[in-house]
CSV table of N, CA and C in Angstrom, one decimal:
chain,number,residue,atom,x,y,z
A,1229,MET,N,27.0,12.3,-17.8
A,1229,MET,CA,27.3,12.6,-16.4
A,1229,MET,C,27.1,12.0,-15.2
A,1230,SER,N,27.9,12.1,-14.1
A,1230,SER,CA,27.7,11.0,-13.1
A,1230,SER,C,26.7,12.0,-12.1
A,1231,ILE,N,26.0,11.0,-11.1
A,1231,ILE,CA,24.9,11.7,-10.4
A,1231,ILE,C,25.6,12.7,-9.5
A,1232,THR,N,26.9,12.5,-8.7
A,1232,THR,CA,27.5,13.1,-8.0
A,1232,THR,C,27.4,14.8,-8.6
A,1233,LYS,N,27.8,14.8,-9.7
A,1233,LYS,CA,28.0,16.1,-10.7
A,1233,LYS,C,26.8,16.6,-10.5
A,1234,LEU,N,25.9,15.7,-10.9
A,1234,LEU,CA,24.3,16.1,-11.3
A,1234,LEU,C,23.9,16.9,-9.9
A,1235,ILE,N,24.3,16.4,-8.6
A,1235,ILE,CA,23.2,16.7,-7.5
A,1235,ILE,C,23.9,18.1,-7.2
A,1236,GLU,N,25.5,18.4,-7.5
A,1236,GLU,CA,26.1,19.5,-7.4
A,1236,GLU,C,25.5,20.6,-8.0
A,1237,LEU,N,24.8,20.6,-9.3
A,1237,LEU,CA,24.4,21.6,-9.8
A,1237,LEU,C,22.5,21.8,-9.4
A,1238,LEU,N,22.1,21.3,-8.4
A,1238,LEU,CA,20.8,21.2,-8.0
A,1238,LEU,C,20.8,22.1,-6.8
A,1239,PRO,N,19.9,23.0,-7.0
A,1239,PRO,CA,19.7,23.8,-5.5
A,1239,PRO,C,19.7,23.1,-4.3
A,1240,ASP,N,20.0,23.9,-3.2
A,1240,ASP,CA,20.0,22.7,-1.8
A,1240,ASP,C,18.4,22.3,-1.6
A,1241,SER,N,17.2,23.3,-2.0
A,1241,SER,CA,16.1,22.9,-1.5
A,1241,SER,C,15.4,21.7,-2.6
A,1242,VAL,N,16.0,21.6,-3.5
A,1242,VAL,CA,15.8,20.2,-4.4
A,1242,VAL,C,16.4,19.1,-4.0
A,1243,LYS,N,17.7,19.3,-3.6
A,1243,LYS,CA,18.6,18.1,-3.0
A,1243,LYS,C,17.6,17.1,-2.5
A,1244,CYS,N,17.1,17.7,-1.3
A,1244,CYS,CA,16.5,17.0,0.0
A,1244,CYS,C,15.3,16.4,-0.8
A,1245,ASP,N,14.7,16.9,-1.8
A,1245,ASP,CA,13.4,16.1,-1.9
A,1245,ASP,C,13.3,15.3,-3.4
A,1246,THR,N,14.8,15.0,-3.7
A,1246,THR,CA,14.8,14.1,-5.1
A,1246,THR,C,14.4,12.9,-4.5
A,1247,VAL,N,13.7,12.0,-5.6
A,1247,VAL,CA,13.0,10.7,-5.3
A,1247,VAL,C,13.8,9.7,-6.3
A,1248,ASP,N,14.1,10.2,-7.4
A,1248,ASP,CA,14.5,9.2,-8.6
A,1248,ASP,C,15.6,9.7,-9.5
A,1249,PHE,N,16.5,9.0,-10.2
A,1249,PHE,CA,17.4,9.6,-11.1
A,1249,PHE,C,17.3,8.3,-12.4
A,1250,LYS,N,16.8,8.7,-13.5
A,1250,LYS,CA,16.7,7.9,-14.6
A,1250,LYS,C,17.2,8.5,-15.9
A,1251,ASP,N,18.2,7.2,-16.4
A,1251,ASP,CA,19.0,7.4,-17.6
A,1251,ASP,C,17.7,7.8,-18.6
A,1252,VAL,N,17.7,8.7,-19.6
A,1252,VAL,CA,16.8,8.7,-20.7
A,1252,VAL,C,17.4,9.2,-21.8
A,1253,ARG,N,16.7,9.1,-23.2
A,1253,ARG,CA,17.1,9.7,-24.5
A,1253,ARG,C,15.9,10.5,-24.7
A,1254,LEU,N,16.1,11.9,-24.9
A,1254,LEU,CA,15.5,12.9,-25.4
A,1254,LEU,C,15.1,12.9,-26.7
A,1255,MET,N,13.9,13.5,-27.2
A,1255,MET,CA,13.3,13.4,-28.6
A,1255,MET,C,14.4,13.7,-29.7
A,1256,ASP,N,15.3,14.4,-29.7
A,1256,ASP,CA,16.1,14.9,-30.3
A,1256,ASP,C,17.2,14.2,-30.1
A,1257,GLY,N,17.5,13.4,-29.6
A,1257,GLY,CA,18.4,11.9,-29.5
A,1257,GLY,C,19.6,12.7,-28.7
A,1258,ARG,N,19.4,13.5,-27.9
A,1258,ARG,CA,20.3,13.8,-26.7
A,1258,ARG,C,20.2,12.6,-25.4
A,1259,SER,N,21.2,12.2,-24.7
A,1259,SER,CA,21.3,11.4,-23.8
A,1259,SER,C,20.9,12.6,-22.3
A,1260,ALA,N,20.1,12.1,-21.4
A,1260,ALA,CA,19.8,12.8,-20.3
A,1260,ALA,C,19.3,12.0,-19.2
A,1261,ILE,N,19.1,12.8,-17.9
A,1261,ILE,CA,19.0,12.2,-16.9
A,1261,ILE,C,17.7,12.9,-16.3
A,1262,ARG,N,16.6,11.8,-16.1
A,1262,ARG,CA,15.2,12.5,-15.6
A,1262,ARG,C,15.5,12.4,-14.0
A,1263,VAL,N,15.1,13.5,-13.4
A,1263,VAL,CA,15.1,13.8,-12.2
A,1263,VAL,C,13.7,14.2,-11.7
A,1264,THR,N,13.4,12.9,-10.6
A,1264,THR,CA,11.8,13.3,-10.1
A,1264,THR,C,12.1,13.8,-8.5
A,1265,ILE,N,11.2,14.9,-8.3
A,1265,ILE,CA,11.2,15.2,-7.0
A,1265,ILE,C,9.8,15.0,-6.1
A,1266,ASP,N,9.7,15.0,-5.1
A,1266,ASP,CA,8.2,14.4,-4.4
A,1266,ASP,C,7.3,15.7,-4.1
A,1267,ARG,N,7.5,16.8,-4.8
A,1267,ARG,CA,6.7,17.7,-4.9
A,1267,ARG,C,6.8,18.6,-6.2
A,1268,LEU,N,6.0,19.5,-6.3
A,1268,LEU,CA,6.0,20.5,-7.2
A,1268,LEU,C,7.1,21.5,-7.0
A,1269,LEU,N,8.0,22.2,-8.3
A,1269,LEU,CA,9.2,23.2,-8.2
A,1269,LEU,C,8.3,24.4,-7.8
A,1270,THR,N,9.0,25.0,-7.0
A,1270,THR,CA,8.6,26.9,-6.6
A,1270,THR,C,9.2,27.7,-7.8
A,1271,GLN,N,8.6,28.8,-8.0
A,1271,GLN,CA,9.0,29.7,-9.2
A,1271,GLN,C,10.7,30.1,-8.7
A,1272,GLU,N,11.0,30.0,-7.7
A,1272,GLU,CA,12.2,30.5,-7.0
A,1272,GLU,C,13.2,29.4,-7.6
A,1273,GLU,N,12.9,28.2,-7.2
A,1273,GLU,CA,14.0,27.1,-7.6
A,1273,GLU,C,14.1,27.2,-9.2
A,1274,LYS,N,12.9,27.2,-10.0
A,1274,LYS,CA,13.0,27.5,-11.5
A,1274,LYS,C,13.8,28.4,-12.2
A,1275,ASP,N,13.7,29.6,-11.3
A,1275,ASP,CA,14.5,30.6,-11.4
A,1275,ASP,C,16.3,30.4,-11.5
A,1276,LYS,N,16.3,29.8,-10.7
A,1276,LYS,CA,17.8,29.3,-10.0
A,1276,LYS,C,18.3,28.4,-11.0
A,1277,MET,N,17.6,27.8,-11.9
A,1277,MET,CA,18.0,26.5,-12.5
A,1277,MET,C,17.7,26.8,-14.1
A,1278,THR,N,18.1,28.1,-14.6
A,1278,THR,CA,17.7,28.7,-15.8
A,1278,THR,C,19.4,28.1,-16.8
A,1279,SER,N,19.9,27.4,-16.5
A,1279,SER,CA,21.3,27.4,-17.6
A,1279,SER,C,20.3,26.1,-18.5
A,1280,LYS,N,21.2,25.8,-19.7
A,1280,LYS,CA,20.9,25.2,-20.9
A,1280,LYS,C,20.9,23.8,-20.4
A,1281,ARG,N,21.3,23.3,-19.3
A,1281,ARG,CA,21.5,22.0,-18.6
A,1281,ARG,C,20.5,21.3,-18.2
A,1282,PHE,N,19.3,22.5,-17.8
A,1282,PHE,CA,18.1,21.9,-17.2
A,1282,PHE,C,16.9,22.1,-18.3
A,1283,VAL,N,16.5,20.9,-18.5
A,1283,VAL,CA,15.5,21.1,-19.5
A,1283,VAL,C,14.0,20.5,-19.1
A,1284,GLY,N,13.1,21.2,-19.5
A,1284,GLY,CA,11.6,20.7,-18.8
A,1284,GLY,C,11.1,20.9,-17.5
A,1285,LEU,N,11.3,22.1,-17.0
A,1285,LEU,CA,11.5,22.6,-15.7
A,1285,LEU,C,9.8,22.5,-15.2
A,1286,ASP,N,9.2,22.5,-16.2
A,1286,ASP,CA,7.6,22.8,-15.8
A,1286,ASP,C,6.5,21.4,-16.1
A,1287,CYS,N,7.4,20.3,-15.9
A,1287,CYS,CA,6.9,19.0,-16.2
A,1287,CYS,C,6.2,18.4,-14.9
A,1288,VAL,N,5.1,18.2,-15.0
A,1288,VAL,CA,4.2,17.6,-13.9
A,1288,VAL,C,3.6,16.1,-13.9
A,1289,GLY,N,4.0,15.5,-13.3
A,1289,GLY,CA,3.5,14.0,-13.1
A,1289,GLY,C,2.5,13.7,-12.2
A,1290,PHE,N,1.7,12.8,-12.2
A,1290,PHE,CA,0.5,12.5,-11.5
A,1290,PHE,C,0.0,11.2,-11.4
A,1291,TYR,N,-0.4,10.3,-10.4
A,1291,TYR,CA,-0.8,9.2,-10.5
A,1291,TYR,C,-2.1,9.0,-11.4
A,1292,LYS,N,-2.5,8.2,-12.0
A,1292,LYS,CA,-3.7,7.7,-12.8
A,1292,LYS,C,-4.8,7.7,-12.2
A,1293,TYR,N,-4.8,7.1,-10.8
A,1293,TYR,CA,-5.9,7.2,-9.9
A,1293,TYR,C,-5.8,7.9,-8.6
A,1294,ALA,N,-4.8,8.6,-8.4
A,1294,ALA,CA,-5.1,9.9,-7.6
A,1294,ALA,C,-4.1,11.0,-8.1
A,1295,PRO,N,-5.1,11.6,-8.7
A,1295,PRO,CA,-4.4,12.9,-9.6
A,1295,PRO,C,-4.0,14.2,-8.7
A,1296,GLU,N,-4.4,13.9,-7.3
A,1296,GLU,CA,-4.1,14.9,-6.5
A,1296,GLU,C,-2.7,15.1,-5.6
A,1297,ILE,N,-2.0,14.0,-6.4
A,1297,ILE,CA,-0.7,13.6,-5.7
A,1297,ILE,C,-0.1,14.0,-7.0
A,1298,LYS,N,1.0,15.1,-7.3
A,1298,LYS,CA,1.8,15.6,-8.1
A,1298,LYS,C,3.4,15.8,-7.9
A,1299,LYS,N,4.1,15.2,-8.7
A,1299,LYS,CA,5.4,15.3,-8.2
A,1299,LYS,C,6.0,16.1,-9.8
A,1300,SER,N,7.1,17.1,-9.6
A,1300,SER,CA,7.8,17.3,-10.6
A,1300,SER,C,8.8,16.8,-11.3
A,1301,TYR,N,9.2,16.7,-12.2
A,1301,TYR,CA,10.1,16.1,-12.9
A,1301,TYR,C,10.7,17.2,-13.9
A,1302,PHE,N,12.2,17.1,-14.4
A,1302,PHE,CA,12.7,17.4,-15.1
A,1302,PHE,C,14.1,16.9,-15.8
A,1303,TYR,N,14.8,17.3,-16.5
A,1303,TYR,CA,15.8,16.6,-17.3
A,1303,TYR,C,17.2,17.4,-17.2
A,1304,VAL,N,18.4,16.7,-17.2
A,1304,VAL,CA,19.4,17.6,-17.1
A,1304,VAL,C,20.2,16.7,-18.1
A,1305,VAL,N,20.8,17.7,-18.8
A,1305,VAL,CA,21.7,17.0,-20.1
A,1305,VAL,C,22.7,17.3,-20.0
């Protein structure tokens, strides 16, 4: 999947906060793109992204030495 098609799938509120795109392989062998945003996803945004293309909408990453800084990430298959 190209990045332009992926961006079209995202809600407008998520598009402007996107930080990083990375090609990854999921544990079940599928290829996906990990999308990282610089804040946590709201429940409304999660409700908008309910298709089967979005995986792991509840994933939260944080820095080892600054756990108060949290970022959401999810996968698009």
